[in-house]
Short mmCIF file of C-alpha atoms in Angstrom, two decimals:
data_model
loop_
_atom_site.label_atom_id
_atom_site.label_comp_id
_atom_site.label_asym_id
_atom_site.label_seq_id
_atom_site.Cartn_x
_atom_site.Cartn_y
_atom_site.Cartn_z
CA UNK H 442 0.00 0.00 0.00
CA UNK H 443 3.00 2.32 0.36
CA UNK H 444 3.18 2.91 -3.42
CA UNK H 445 -0.55 3.04 -4.09
CA UNK H 446 -1.98 6.42 -5.18
CA UNK H 447 -5.35 5.26 -3.85
CA UNK H 448 -3.93 4.49 -0.42
CA UNK H 449 -2.15 7.85 -0.32
CA UNK H 450 -5.43 9.63 -1.06
CA UNK H 451 -7.44 7.87 1.68
CA UNK H 452 -4.78 7.35 4.35
CA UNK H 453 -5.82 10.28 6.53
CA UNK H 454 -9.50 10.27 5.55
CA UNK H 455 -10.89 6.82 6.33
CA UNK H 456 -10.15 3.84 8.51
CA UNK H 457 -7.99 1.48 6.47
CA UNK H 458 -8.01 -2.27 7.10
CA UNK H 459 -5.55 -4.38 5.13
CA UNK H 460 -7.03 -7.83 4.62
CA UNK H 461 -8.89 -10.20 2.35
CA UNK H 462 -12.60 -10.31 1.58
CA UNK H 463 -12.23 -14.08 1.99
CA UNK H 464 -11.16 -13.79 5.64
CA UNK H 465 -14.14 -13.95 7.99
CA UNK H 466 -12.42 -12.15 10.87
CA UNK H 467 -11.34 -9.25 8.65
CA UNK H 468 -14.85 -8.92 7.24
CA UNK H 469 -16.37 -9.00 10.73
CA UNK H 470 -14.04 -6.21 11.84
CA UNK H 471 -14.81 -4.11 8.76
CA UNK H 472 -18.58 -4.42 9.30
CA UNK H 473 -18.54 -3.23 12.92
CA UNK H 474 -20.87 -0.25 13.29
CA UNK H 475 -21.41 0.18 9.54
CA UNK H 476 -24.78 1.06 8.04
CA UNK H 477 -23.79 0.61 4.39
CA UNK H 478 -21.48 -1.65 2.39
CA UNK H 479 -20.07 -0.95 -1.06
CA UNK H 480 -18.65 -4.31 -2.11
CA UNK H 481 -15.91 -3.73 -4.71
CA UNK H 482 -13.40 -6.40 -3.67
CA UNK H 483 -12.77 -8.82 -6.55
CA UNK H 484 -10.28 -10.30 -8.97
CA UNK H 485 -10.84 -8.52 -12.26
CA UNK H 486 -8.92 -10.09 -15.17
CA UNK H 487 -11.33 -11.42 -17.78
CA UNK H 488 -8.71 -13.41 -19.69
CA UNK H 489 -6.81 -14.51 -16.59
CA UNK H 490 -10.00 -15.86 -15.05
CA UNK H 491 -10.07 -18.59 -17.69
CA UNK H 492 -7.04 -20.32 -16.19
CA UNK H 493 -6.89 -18.95 -12.62
CA UNK H 494 -10.33 -20.42 -12.08
CA UNK H 495 -10.07 -21.45 -8.44
CA UNK H 496 -8.69 -18.06 -7.39
CA UNK H 497 -11.42 -16.12 -9.17
CA UNK H 498 -14.22 -18.25 -7.78
CA UNK H 499 -12.73 -18.31 -4.27
CA UNK H 500 -12.28 -14.53 -4.10
CA UNK H 501 -15.28 -13.27 -6.03
CA UNK H 502 -17.93 -15.82 -5.13
CA UNK H 503 -16.42 -17.13 -1.89
CA UNK H 504 -15.58 -13.65 -0.62
CA UNK H 505 -19.12 -12.46 -1.27
CA UNK H 506 -20.40 -15.52 0.60
CA UNK H 507 -18.20 -14.60 3.58
CA UNK H 508 -19.64 -11.08 3.59
CA UNK H 509 -23.24 -12.24 3.36
CA UNK H 510 -22.69 -15.02 5.89
CA UNK H 511 -21.59 -12.44 8.44
CA UNK H 512 -24.48 -10.08 7.73
CA UNK H 513 -27.09 -12.85 7.76
CA UNK H 514 -25.95 -14.65 10.90
CA UNK H 515 -24.98 -11.90 13.34
CA UNK H 516 -26.65 -8.77 14.71
CA UNK H 517 -25.92 -6.07 12.17
CA UNK H 518 -26.29 -2.35 11.68
CA UNK H 519 -26.03 -2.74 7.89
CA UNK H 520 -29.04 -1.34 6.05
CA UNK H 521 -27.82 -1.22 2.44
CA UNK H 522 -25.39 -3.21 0.29
CA UNK H 523 -24.23 -2.14 -3.17
CA UNK H 524 -22.19 -4.72 -5.07
CA UNK H 525 -20.01 -4.05 -8.10
CA UNK H 526 -21.18 -6.24 -10.94
CA UNK H 527 -20.00 -5.94 -14.53
CA UNK H 528 -21.10 -5.68 -18.14
CA UNK H 529 -19.32 -9.06 -18.44
CA UNK H 530 -22.54 -10.72 -17.23
CA UNK H 531 -24.02 -10.12 -20.70
CA UNK H 532 -21.27 -11.53 -22.87
CA UNK H 533 -21.79 -10.05 -26.33
CA UNK H 534 -24.87 -8.08 -25.39
CA UNK H 535 -27.73 -6.94 -27.62
CA UNK H 536 -27.72 -6.74 -31.43
CA UNK H 537 -30.34 -6.43 -34.16
CA UNK H 538 -30.43 -8.20 -37.51
CA UNK H 539 -31.17 -6.70 -40.92
CA UNK H 540 -34.91 -6.98 -40.26
CA UNK H 541 -34.73 -5.16 -36.92
CA UNK H 542 -35.13 -8.27 -34.78
CA UNK H 543 -33.39 -8.37 -31.40
CA UNK H 544 -30.57 -10.94 -31.47
CA UNK H 545 -28.10 -12.27 -28.90
CA UNK H 546 -25.25 -13.87 -30.83
CA UNK H 547 -23.20 -16.78 -29.60
CA UNK H 548 -19.58 -16.32 -28.59
CA UNK H 549 -17.54 -15.93 -31.78
CA UNK H 550 -15.70 -19.07 -32.83
CA UNK H 551 -11.92 -19.28 -33.10
CA UNK H 552 -12.37 -20.36 -36.73
CA UNK H 553 -14.26 -17.17 -37.63
CA UNK H 554 -11.81 -14.97 -35.77
CA UNK H 555 -8.85 -16.64 -37.46
CA UNK H 556 -10.52 -15.94 -40.82
CA UNK H 557 -10.93 -12.26 -39.94
CA UNK H 558 -14.69 -12.51 -39.48
CA UNK H 559 -14.75 -10.34 -36.39
CA UNK H 560 -18.30 -9.00 -36.42
CA UNK H 561 -21.01 -11.25 -34.93
CA UNK H 562 -23.21 -12.62 -37.70
CA UNK H 563 -26.78 -13.75 -38.09
CA UNK H 564 -26.98 -17.52 -37.77
CA UNK H 565 -29.68 -17.70 -40.46
CA UNK H 566 -28.28 -15.39 -43.15
CA UNK H 567 -24.62 -14.94 -42.24
CA UNK H 568 -25.03 -11.16 -42.48
CA UNK H 569 -23.29 -8.94 -39.91
CA UNK H 570 -25.41 -7.85 -36.94
CA UNK H 571 -25.70 -4.30 -35.60
CA UNK H 572 -24.70 -3.66 -31.97
CA UNK H 573 -27.30 -1.96 -29.77
CA UNK H 574 -27.22 -0.45 -26.29
CA UNK H 575 -27.52 -3.33 -23.82
CA UNK H 576 -30.23 -2.93 -21.19
CA UNK H 577 -30.89 -4.86 -18.00
CA UNK H 578 -33.49 -7.08 -19.68
CA UNK H 579 -30.89 -8.33 -22.15
CA UNK H 580 -29.84 -11.96 -22.08
CA UNK H 581 -27.30 -12.86 -19.41
CA UNK H 582 -24.64 -14.97 -21.12
CA UNK H 583 -21.16 -14.42 -19.62
CA UNK H 584 -18.29 -15.64 -21.80
CA UNK H 585 -15.64 -15.82 -19.07
CA UNK H 586 -15.24 -17.20 -15.57
CA UNK H 587 -14.93 -13.59 -14.41
CA UNK H 588 -18.33 -12.77 -15.89
CA UNK H 589 -19.84 -15.85 -14.28
CA UNK H 590 -18.51 -14.82 -10.86
CA UNK H 591 -19.88 -11.28 -11.23
CA UNK H 592 -23.31 -12.68 -12.07
CA UNK H 593 -23.04 -14.97 -9.03
CA UNK H 594 -22.10 -11.98 -6.85
CA UNK H 595 -25.08 -9.88 -7.86
CA UNK H 596 -27.51 -12.78 -7.56
CA UNK H 597 -26.22 -13.68 -4.09
CA UNK H 598 -26.37 -10.11 -2.79
CA UNK H 599 -29.83 -9.35 -4.18
CA UNK H 600 -31.23 -12.70 -3.02
CA UNK H 601 -29.80 -12.82 0.51
CA UNK H 602 -30.27 -9.15 1.33
CA UNK H 603 -33.78 -9.19 -0.08
CA UNK H 604 -34.67 -12.19 2.07
CA UNK H 605 -33.44 -10.64 5.33
CA UNK H 606 -34.84 -7.16 4.77
CA UNK H 607 -31.67 -5.28 3.83
CA UNK H 608 -31.65 -2.98 0.82
CA UNK H 609 -29.36 -4.10 -1.99
CA UNK H 610 -28.40 -3.04 -5.50
CA UNK H 611 -26.01 -4.43 -8.10
CA UNK H 612 -24.30 -2.02 -10.47
CA UNK H 613 -23.19 -3.47 -13.79
CA UNK H 614 -20.22 -1.23 -14.48
CA UNK H 615 -18.89 -0.89 -18.00
CA UNK H 616 -15.14 -0.23 -18.54
CA UNK H 617 -14.22 2.06 -15.65
CA UNK H 618 -11.11 4.25 -16.02
CA UNK H 619 -9.47 7.27 -14.46
CA UNK H 620 -6.78 8.52 -12.09
CA UNK H 621 -5.84 5.99 -9.43
CA UNK H 622 -6.18 2.84 -11.48
CA UNK H 623 -3.28 0.41 -11.52
CA UNK H 624 -0.59 1.00 -14.13
CA UNK H 625 1.25 -2.17 -13.15
CA UNK H 626 -1.47 -4.76 -13.52
CA UNK H 627 -1.91 -5.77 -17.19
CA UNK H 628 -5.32 -7.24 -16.38
CA UNK H 629 -6.96 -3.92 -15.45
CA UNK H 630 -7.79 -2.65 -18.93
CA UNK H 631 -6.40 -1.32 -22.18
CA UNK H 632 -5.99 2.29 -21.04
CA UNK H 633 -3.35 1.23 -18.53
CA UNK H 634 -1.75 -1.21 -20.96
CA UNK H 635 -1.58 1.28 -23.82
CA UNK H 636 -0.33 4.08 -21.54
CA UNK H 637 2.57 2.11 -20.09
CA UNK H 638 3.62 0.85 -23.51
CA UNK H 639 3.55 4.33 -25.02
CA UNK H 640 5.60 5.81 -22.18
CA UNK H 641 8.07 2.93 -22.40
CA UNK H 642 8.45 3.53 -26.14
CA UNK H 643 6.91 0.22 -27.14
CA UNK H 644 4.44 -0.40 -29.96
CA UNK H 645 0.76 -0.73 -29.19
CA UNK H 646 -0.66 -4.05 -30.33
CA UNK H 647 -4.33 -3.76 -31.22
CA UNK H 648 -6.26 -7.02 -31.44
CA UNK H 649 -8.56 -8.02 -34.29
CA UNK H 650 -9.05 -5.08 -36.69
CA UNK H 651 -9.20 -2.39 -34.01
CA UNK H 652 -12.90 -1.74 -34.54
CA UNK H 653 -14.04 -3.70 -31.50
CA UNK H 654 -15.65 -1.26 -29.08
CA UNK H 655 -16.25 -0.73 -25.40
CA UNK H 656 -18.16 1.70 -23.19
CA UNK H 657 -15.55 3.68 -21.22
CA UNK H 658 -17.00 5.38 -18.14
CA UNK H 659 -14.99 7.86 -16.07
CA UNK H 660 -14.39 7.12 -12.40
CA UNK H 661 -16.11 10.29 -11.15
CA UNK H 662 -19.31 9.26 -12.92
CA UNK H 663 -19.05 5.77 -11.41
CA UNK H 664 -18.64 7.28 -7.94
CA UNK H 665 -21.70 9.46 -8.48
CA UNK H 666 -23.80 6.51 -9.65
CA UNK H 667 -22.63 4.38 -6.74
CA UNK H 668 -23.43 7.12 -4.23
CA UNK H 669 -26.91 7.48 -5.68
CA UNK H 670 -27.49 3.72 -5.55
CA UNK H 671 -26.37 3.67 -1.93
CA UNK H 672 -28.72 6.38 -0.71
CA UNK H 673 -31.76 6.03 -2.97
CA UNK H 674 -34.35 3.45 -1.90
CA UNK H 675 -35.44 3.13 -5.53
CA UNK H 676 -32.25 1.18 -6.33
CA UNK H 677 -33.01 -1.69 -3.94
CA UNK H 678 -33.69 -5.03 -5.55
CA UNK H 679 -32.30 -3.99 -8.92
CA UNK H 680 -29.30 -4.68 -11.13
CA UNK H 681 -28.51 -1.44 -12.96
CA UNK H 682 -26.16 -0.79 -15.86
CA UNK H 683 -23.67 2.04 -15.36
CA UNK H 684 -21.66 3.41 -18.26
CA UNK H 685 -21.28 6.36 -20.59
CA UNK H 686 -23.81 4.99 -23.06
CA UNK H 687 -21.29 5.54 -25.87
CA UNK H 688 -19.29 2.90 -27.76
CA UNK H 689 -15.66 3.81 -28.53
CA UNK H 690 -13.51 1.57 -30.70
CA UNK H 691 -10.09 0.41 -29.54
CA UNK H 692 -8.20 1.95 -32.45
CA UNK H 693 -9.61 5.37 -31.50
CA UNK H 694 -8.42 4.82 -27.93
CA UNK H 695 -4.90 3.98 -29.08
CA UNK H 696 -4.63 6.98 -31.41
CA UNK H 697 -6.02 9.34 -28.78
CA UNK H 698 -3.51 8.22 -26.15
CA UNK H 699 -0.56 8.51 -28.53
CA UNK H 700 -1.62 12.10 -29.28
CA UNK H 701 -2.13 12.98 -25.59
CA UNK H 702 1.29 11.65 -24.56
CA UNK H 703 3.02 13.23 -27.56
CA UNK H 704 5.04 10.09 -28.23
CA UNK H 705 5.62 8.53 -31.63
CA UNK H 706 5.08 4.80 -31.20
CA UNK H 707 3.71 2.39 -33.80
CA UNK H 708 0.11 1.26 -33.56
CA UNK H 709 0.05 -2.27 -34.94
CA UNK H 710 -3.33 -3.74 -35.85
CA UNK H 711 -2.38 -7.38 -35.54
CA UNK H 712 -5.46 -9.46 -36.30
CA UNK H 713 -4.60 -11.49 -33.20
CA UNK H 714 -7.44 -12.34 -30.83
CA UNK H 715 -8.32 -13.66 -27.42
CA UNK H 716 -10.70 -16.59 -27.38
CA UNK H 717 -13.94 -15.56 -25.67
CA UNK H 718 -13.50 -11.81 -26.14
CA UNK H 719 -16.64 -9.90 -27.01
CA UNK H 720 -16.85 -7.59 -30.01
CA UNK H 721 -19.07 -4.77 -28.75
CA UNK H 722 -20.96 -3.77 -25.63
CA UNK H 723 -22.27 -0.43 -24.42
CA UNK H 724 -24.85 0.51 -21.82
CA UNK H 725 -28.46 1.52 -22.15
CA UNK H 726 -28.84 4.05 -19.32
CA UNK H 727 -32.64 4.30 -19.22
CA UNK H 728 -32.96 2.36 -15.95
CA UNK H 729 -30.11 4.31 -14.32
CA UNK H 730 -31.83 7.55 -15.27
CA UNK H 731 -35.18 6.34 -13.94
CA UNK H 732 -34.06 4.78 -10.64
CA UNK H 733 -31.00 6.88 -9.84
CA UNK H 734 -31.60 10.03 -11.89
CA UNK H 735 -28.07 9.36 -13.14
CA UNK H 736 -26.52 10.60 -16.35
CA UNK H 737 -22.76 10.67 -16.99
CA UNK H 738 -21.18 14.11 -16.98
CA UNK H 739 -17.65 13.41 -18.27
CA UNK H 740 -17.12 12.76 -21.98
CA UNK H 741 -14.53 10.24 -23.09
CA UNK H 742 -12.37 13.03 -24.52
CA UNK H 743 -12.43 14.95 -21.22
CA UNK H 744 -11.86 11.88 -19.09
CA UNK H 745 -9.04 10.54 -21.23
CA UNK H 746 -7.20 13.88 -21.13
CA UNK H 747 -7.47 13.99 -17.33
CA UNK H 748 -6.34 10.37 -17.07
CA UNK H 749 -3.31 11.02 -19.31
CA UNK H 750 -2.25 14.06 -17.27
CA UNK H 751 -2.41 11.94 -14.11
CA UNK H 752 -0.38 9.14 -15.72
CA UNK H 753 2.34 11.62 -16.69
CA UNK H 754 2.86 12.38 -12.99
CA UNK H 755 3.25 8.72 -12.02
CA UNK H 756 6.32 6.53 -11.98
CA UNK H 757 5.67 4.24 -14.92
CA UNK H 758 7.51 0.96 -14.56
CA UNK H 759 8.00 -1.80 -17.11
CA UNK H 760 4.61 -3.09 -18.15
CA UNK H 761 3.52 -6.68 -17.69
CA UNK H 762 1.72 -6.92 -21.01
CA UNK H 763 4.12 -9.32 -22.72
CA UNK H 764 4.03 -11.67 -19.75
CA UNK H 765 0.23 -11.67 -19.68
CA UNK H 766 0.07 -12.43 -23.41
CA UNK H 767 2.56 -15.28 -23.00
CA UNK H 768 0.44 -16.73 -20.21
CA UNK H 769 -2.73 -16.62 -22.30
CA UNK H 770 -0.95 -18.02 -25.37
CA UNK H 771 0.37 -20.93 -23.32
CA UNK H 772 -3.21 -21.73 -22.29
CA UNK H 773 -4.49 -21.50 -25.87
CA UNK H 774 -6.49 -18.35 -25.16
CA UNK H 775 -4.43 -15.92 -27.29
CA UNK H 776 -4.00 -16.69 -30.96
CA UNK H 777 -2.48 -15.01 -33.99
#
């Protein structure tokens, strides 16, 4: 914790307990006298979860069980629990076909990806599908162990808390970014990966054709949504999508970061792919607006500029990207 920007920012503001969500004694201590719980503790690497299966299930599902076990079986002052879920619970998310029908495509096959057929296609006609904003009624079809554990977490929290009369909400965060995120962990998202590679003078490797897209939501907006979910009774009993509502493709992200850092590094669109990766997903915010009166206030351009300025002030060490790719390749999950 001595090198963590997050720890430095909270050290003199809150009570800090170093421990594991999987440890019952630590959880019991943390819950003493608390009226609300924001449960963020989790392992977060989508690709890594496909071979570190026991660890992801033990921490994400088992740790949530430890938390709920304590709340359910001991006198408690807790009145509200908000758990961090993820857009990963949807897998690919919602699409429409050429006739306007709602479609939920299967996970793309390695054969199609190897052939450069990156866009999900209609099973009947073979025509490309059109990505749509994914709402909370969309099919839940996680394509990774991580996504499965996040779905387990939200179901456990909503079910147990609902049964014992404690308010609970699950927030399905899209790709959260901003100052304070780890620049050392290659499993925490492409903004960190791309930033460390640019500042180390290394080329950026963009998977597929670079047109795969994600919904990047700035940390301040996520904090605002979480605060609203915590204090608004209307959130209880619901899983709610939280994002920017805008899809941004990965090639745009790479080019924007290169420009912001003012470094000339190659952007290599490789055609390589990770088995199980989704192509597109972005949030439909209608439910968040209705239940939380939440709308994001930070555009991707504004947020990315602020993030880049923060990164410039950090000590950027050697990135772990190559190691993470080697690990996934050894497991058959990364292919070229």
